[in-house]
Tab-separated table of C-alpha atoms in Angstrom:
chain	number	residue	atom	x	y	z
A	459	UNK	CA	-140.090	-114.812	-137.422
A	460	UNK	CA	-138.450	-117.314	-139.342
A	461	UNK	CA	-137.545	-120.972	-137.496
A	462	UNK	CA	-138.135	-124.581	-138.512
A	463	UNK	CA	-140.869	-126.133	-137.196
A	464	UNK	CA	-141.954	-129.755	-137.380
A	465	UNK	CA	-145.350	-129.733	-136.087
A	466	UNK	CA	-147.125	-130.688	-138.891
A	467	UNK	CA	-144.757	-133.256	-140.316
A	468	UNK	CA	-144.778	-132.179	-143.690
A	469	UNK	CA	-141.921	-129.917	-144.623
A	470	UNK	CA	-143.568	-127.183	-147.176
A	471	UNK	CA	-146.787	-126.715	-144.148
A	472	UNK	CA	-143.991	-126.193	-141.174
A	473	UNK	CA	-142.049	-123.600	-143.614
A	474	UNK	CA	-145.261	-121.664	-143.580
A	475	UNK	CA	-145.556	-121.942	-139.681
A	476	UNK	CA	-142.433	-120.738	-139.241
A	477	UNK	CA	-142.408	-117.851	-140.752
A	478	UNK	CA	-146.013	-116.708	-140.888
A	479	UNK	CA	-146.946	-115.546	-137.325
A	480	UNK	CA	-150.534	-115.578	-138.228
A	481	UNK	CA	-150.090	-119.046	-139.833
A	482	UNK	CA	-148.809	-120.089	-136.588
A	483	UNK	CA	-151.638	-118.823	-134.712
A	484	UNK	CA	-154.428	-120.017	-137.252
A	485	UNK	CA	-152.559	-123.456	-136.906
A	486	UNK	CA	-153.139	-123.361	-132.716
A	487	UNK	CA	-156.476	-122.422	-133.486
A	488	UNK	CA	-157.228	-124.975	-135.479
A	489	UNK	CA	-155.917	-127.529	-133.098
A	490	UNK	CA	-158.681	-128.887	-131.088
A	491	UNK	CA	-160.877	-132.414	-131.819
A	492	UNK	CA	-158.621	-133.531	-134.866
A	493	UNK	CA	-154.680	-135.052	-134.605
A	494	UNK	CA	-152.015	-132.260	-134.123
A	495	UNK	CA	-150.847	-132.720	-137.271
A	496	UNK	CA	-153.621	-132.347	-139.159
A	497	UNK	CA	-154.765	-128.629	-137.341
A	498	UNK	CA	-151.362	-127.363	-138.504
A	499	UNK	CA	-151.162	-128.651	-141.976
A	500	UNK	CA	-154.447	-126.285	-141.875
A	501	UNK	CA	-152.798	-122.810	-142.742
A	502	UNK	CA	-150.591	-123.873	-145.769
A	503	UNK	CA	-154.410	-125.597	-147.516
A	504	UNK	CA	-155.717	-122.918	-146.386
A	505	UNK	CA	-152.904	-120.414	-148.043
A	506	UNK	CA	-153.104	-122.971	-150.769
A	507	UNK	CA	-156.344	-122.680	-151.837
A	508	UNK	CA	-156.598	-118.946	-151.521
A	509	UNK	CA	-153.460	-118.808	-154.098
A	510	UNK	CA	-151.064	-117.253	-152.129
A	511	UNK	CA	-147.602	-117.801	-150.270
A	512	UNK	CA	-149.185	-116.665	-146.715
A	513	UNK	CA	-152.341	-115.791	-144.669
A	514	UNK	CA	-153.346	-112.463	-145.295
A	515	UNK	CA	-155.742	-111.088	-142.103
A	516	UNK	CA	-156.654	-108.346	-143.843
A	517	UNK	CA	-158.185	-110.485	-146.933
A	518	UNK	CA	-159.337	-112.854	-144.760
A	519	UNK	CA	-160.843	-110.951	-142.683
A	520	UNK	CA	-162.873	-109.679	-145.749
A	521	UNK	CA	-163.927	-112.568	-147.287
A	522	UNK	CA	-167.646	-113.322	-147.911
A	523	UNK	CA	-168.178	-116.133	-144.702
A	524	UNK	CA	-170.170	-118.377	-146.460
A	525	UNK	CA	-167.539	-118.820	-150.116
A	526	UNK	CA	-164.838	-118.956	-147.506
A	527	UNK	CA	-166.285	-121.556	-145.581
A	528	UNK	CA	-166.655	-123.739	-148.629
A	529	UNK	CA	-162.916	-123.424	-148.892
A	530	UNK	CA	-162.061	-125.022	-145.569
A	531	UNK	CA	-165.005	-127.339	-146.693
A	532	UNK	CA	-163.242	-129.138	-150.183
A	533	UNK	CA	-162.227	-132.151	-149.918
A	534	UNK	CA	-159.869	-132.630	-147.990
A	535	UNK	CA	-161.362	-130.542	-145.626
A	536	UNK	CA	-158.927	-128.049	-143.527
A	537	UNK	CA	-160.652	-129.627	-140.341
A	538	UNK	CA	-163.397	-132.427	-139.163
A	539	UNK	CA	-166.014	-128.895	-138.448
A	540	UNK	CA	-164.998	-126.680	-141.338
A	541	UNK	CA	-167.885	-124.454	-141.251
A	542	UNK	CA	-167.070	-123.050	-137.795
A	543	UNK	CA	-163.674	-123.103	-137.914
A	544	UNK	CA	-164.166	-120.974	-141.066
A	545	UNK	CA	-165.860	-118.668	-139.048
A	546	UNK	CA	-163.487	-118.942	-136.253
A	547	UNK	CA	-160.414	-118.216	-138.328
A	548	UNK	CA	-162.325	-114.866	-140.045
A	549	UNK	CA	-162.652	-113.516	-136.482
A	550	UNK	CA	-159.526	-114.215	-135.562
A	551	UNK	CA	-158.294	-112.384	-138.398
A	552	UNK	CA	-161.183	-109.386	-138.137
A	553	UNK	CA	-159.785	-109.163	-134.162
A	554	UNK	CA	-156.103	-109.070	-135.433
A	555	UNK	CA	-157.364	-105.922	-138.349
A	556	UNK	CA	-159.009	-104.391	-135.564
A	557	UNK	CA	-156.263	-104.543	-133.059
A	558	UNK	CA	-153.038	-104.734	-135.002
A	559	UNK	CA	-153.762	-103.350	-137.908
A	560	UNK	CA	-153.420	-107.395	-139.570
A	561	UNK	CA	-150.377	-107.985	-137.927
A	562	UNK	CA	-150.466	-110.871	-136.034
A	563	UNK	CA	-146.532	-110.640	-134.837
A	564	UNK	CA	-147.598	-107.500	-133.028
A	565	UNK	CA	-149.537	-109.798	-130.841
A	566	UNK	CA	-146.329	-110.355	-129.023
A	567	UNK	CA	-144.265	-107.690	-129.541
A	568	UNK	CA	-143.330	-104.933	-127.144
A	569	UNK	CA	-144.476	-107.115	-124.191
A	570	UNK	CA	-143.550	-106.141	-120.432
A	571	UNK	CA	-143.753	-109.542	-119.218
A	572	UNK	CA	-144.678	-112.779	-119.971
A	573	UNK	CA	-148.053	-112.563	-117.960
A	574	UNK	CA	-148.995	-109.113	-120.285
A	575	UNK	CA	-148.189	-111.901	-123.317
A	576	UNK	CA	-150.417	-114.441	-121.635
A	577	UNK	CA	-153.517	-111.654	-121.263
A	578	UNK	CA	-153.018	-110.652	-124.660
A	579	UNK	CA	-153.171	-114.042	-126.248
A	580	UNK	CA	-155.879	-114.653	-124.133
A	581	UNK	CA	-157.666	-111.864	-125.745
A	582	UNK	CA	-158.030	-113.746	-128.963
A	583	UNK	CA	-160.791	-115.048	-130.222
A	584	UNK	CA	-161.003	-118.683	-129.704
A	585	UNK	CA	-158.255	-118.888	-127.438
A	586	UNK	CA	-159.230	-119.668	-123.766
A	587	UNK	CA	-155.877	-120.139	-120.914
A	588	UNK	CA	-154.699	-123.210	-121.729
A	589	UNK	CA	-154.341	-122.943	-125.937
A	590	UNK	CA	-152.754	-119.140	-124.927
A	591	UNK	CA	-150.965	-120.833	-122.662
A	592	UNK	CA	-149.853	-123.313	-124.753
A	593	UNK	CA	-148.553	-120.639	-127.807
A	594	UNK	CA	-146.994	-118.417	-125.313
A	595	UNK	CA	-144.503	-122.170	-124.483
A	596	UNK	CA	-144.537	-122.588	-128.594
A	597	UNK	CA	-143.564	-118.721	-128.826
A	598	UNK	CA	-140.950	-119.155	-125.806
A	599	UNK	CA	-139.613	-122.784	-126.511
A	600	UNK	CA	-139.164	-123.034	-130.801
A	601	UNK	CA	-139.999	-119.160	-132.027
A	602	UNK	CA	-137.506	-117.294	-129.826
A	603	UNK	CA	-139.842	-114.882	-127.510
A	604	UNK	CA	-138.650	-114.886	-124.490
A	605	UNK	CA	-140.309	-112.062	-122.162
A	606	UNK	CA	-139.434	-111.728	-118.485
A	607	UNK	CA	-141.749	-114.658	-116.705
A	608	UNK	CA	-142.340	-116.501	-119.909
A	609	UNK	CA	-141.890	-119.920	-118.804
A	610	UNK	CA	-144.139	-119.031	-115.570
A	611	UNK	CA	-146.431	-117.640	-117.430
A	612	UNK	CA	-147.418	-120.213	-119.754
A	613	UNK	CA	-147.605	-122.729	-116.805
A	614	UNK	CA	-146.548	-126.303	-116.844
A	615	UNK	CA	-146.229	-126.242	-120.803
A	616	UNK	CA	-142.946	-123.611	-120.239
A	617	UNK	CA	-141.220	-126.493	-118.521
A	618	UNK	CA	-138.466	-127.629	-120.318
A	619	UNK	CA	-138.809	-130.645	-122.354
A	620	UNK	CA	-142.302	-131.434	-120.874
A	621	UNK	CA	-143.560	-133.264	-123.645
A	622	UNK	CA	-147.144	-131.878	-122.696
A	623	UNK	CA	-148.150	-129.642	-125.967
A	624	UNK	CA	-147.436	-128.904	-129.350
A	625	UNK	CA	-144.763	-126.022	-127.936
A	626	UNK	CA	-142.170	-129.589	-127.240
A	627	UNK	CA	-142.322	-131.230	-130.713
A	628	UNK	CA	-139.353	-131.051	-132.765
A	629	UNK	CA	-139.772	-134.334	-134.687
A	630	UNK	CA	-141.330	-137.116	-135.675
A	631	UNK	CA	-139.612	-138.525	-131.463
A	632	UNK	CA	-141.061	-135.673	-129.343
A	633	UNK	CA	-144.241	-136.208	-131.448
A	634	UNK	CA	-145.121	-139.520	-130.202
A	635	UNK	CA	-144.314	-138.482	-126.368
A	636	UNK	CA	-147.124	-135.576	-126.728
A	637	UNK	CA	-149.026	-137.668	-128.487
A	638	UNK	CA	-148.445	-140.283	-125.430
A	639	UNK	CA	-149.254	-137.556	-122.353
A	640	UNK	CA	-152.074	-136.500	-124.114
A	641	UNK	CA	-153.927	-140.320	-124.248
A	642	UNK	CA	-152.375	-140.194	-120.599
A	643	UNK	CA	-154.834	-136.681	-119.754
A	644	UNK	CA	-157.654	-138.462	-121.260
A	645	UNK	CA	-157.514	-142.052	-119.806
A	646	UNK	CA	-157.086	-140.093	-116.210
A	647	UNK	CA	-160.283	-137.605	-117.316
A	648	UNK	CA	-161.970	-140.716	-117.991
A	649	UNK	CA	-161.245	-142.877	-115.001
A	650	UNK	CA	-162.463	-139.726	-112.815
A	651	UNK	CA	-165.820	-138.834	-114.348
A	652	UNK	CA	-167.128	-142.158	-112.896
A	653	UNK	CA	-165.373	-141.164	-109.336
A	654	UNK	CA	-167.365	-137.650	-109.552
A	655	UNK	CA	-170.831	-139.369	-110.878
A	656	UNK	CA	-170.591	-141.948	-107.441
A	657	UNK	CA	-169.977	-138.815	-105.033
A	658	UNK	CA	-172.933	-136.882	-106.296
């Protein structure tokens, strides 16, 4: 894996993401209740503070839960709920030891079909359909893994330039569109809770 990725905005975090395929899939899980940016700056701290020049599953998997929470926890802290995305991050990495042997590319390789890429990523821990569906665009759109079905597979985000997900930024540009159709989602998930609370 080795690409240029821009979704973190700062050039020596996206080096990381694009060559690190676990990187690249802490950074996805890490991206939920704080800005885009911020969830994939995550792996390069994280890599940072451990004193090395990648995520290691293996080690991390290893590491005492509690010491390696307080390392997402310094100041700044790696995300707004460090202590469980500590804990979400080791068993992502114990699932990846267990069934890759620590190798998160293998998540993806050898693949049938983009739907057998789909259940797979699905398989993670922490990663329900849409975030699986989401990497599998990422993975198809920026990181050059193309299976049969790929686009199909990972739904609406495989449309080309959909501007829906993080799998469509390529700069600063295509940021601010996501950035746009996601406040869109949320105003419309807003505007329809009322709707539902009236019809019960």
């Amino acid at each position: 894996m080795d690409a240029t990725l821009h979704l973190s905005q700062d050039p020596e975090a996206d080096e990381l993401l694009g060559r690190s395929p676990l990187a690249a899939l802490v950074g996805m899980l890490l991206d939920q209740q704080v800005p885009m940016e911020w969830a994939f700056k995550g792996p390069r701290t994280i890599a940072d503070r451990l004193g090395a020049d990648d995520l290691d599953a293996h080690d991390i998997a290893a590491r005492d839960p509690d010491s390696f929470a307080a390392l997402l926890s310094e100041k700044p802290a790696v995300h707004r709920y460090p202590g469980s995305m500590a804990k979400r991050v080791q068993q992502l990495c114990q699932y990846l030891v267990e069934h890759y042997d620590g190798d998160a590319g293998a998540v993806w390789k050898d693949v049938a079909d983009g739907r057998e890429l789909l259940g797979r990523l699905e398989g993670l821990p922490g990663f329900g359909k849409q975030k699986a569906q989401i990497f599998l665009a990422l993975l198809g759109k920026q990181l050059g893994v193309r299976p049969t079905g790929w686009r199909e597979a990972a739904g609406a985000y495989g449309e080309p330039e959909s501007f829906r997900s993080v799998a469509d930024i390529t700069g600063p540009e295509s940021l601010t569109k996501v950035r746009a159709h996601k406040q869109e989602m949320k105003a419309a998930a807003k505007a329809a809770k009322p709707a539902k609370a009236k019809k019960n």
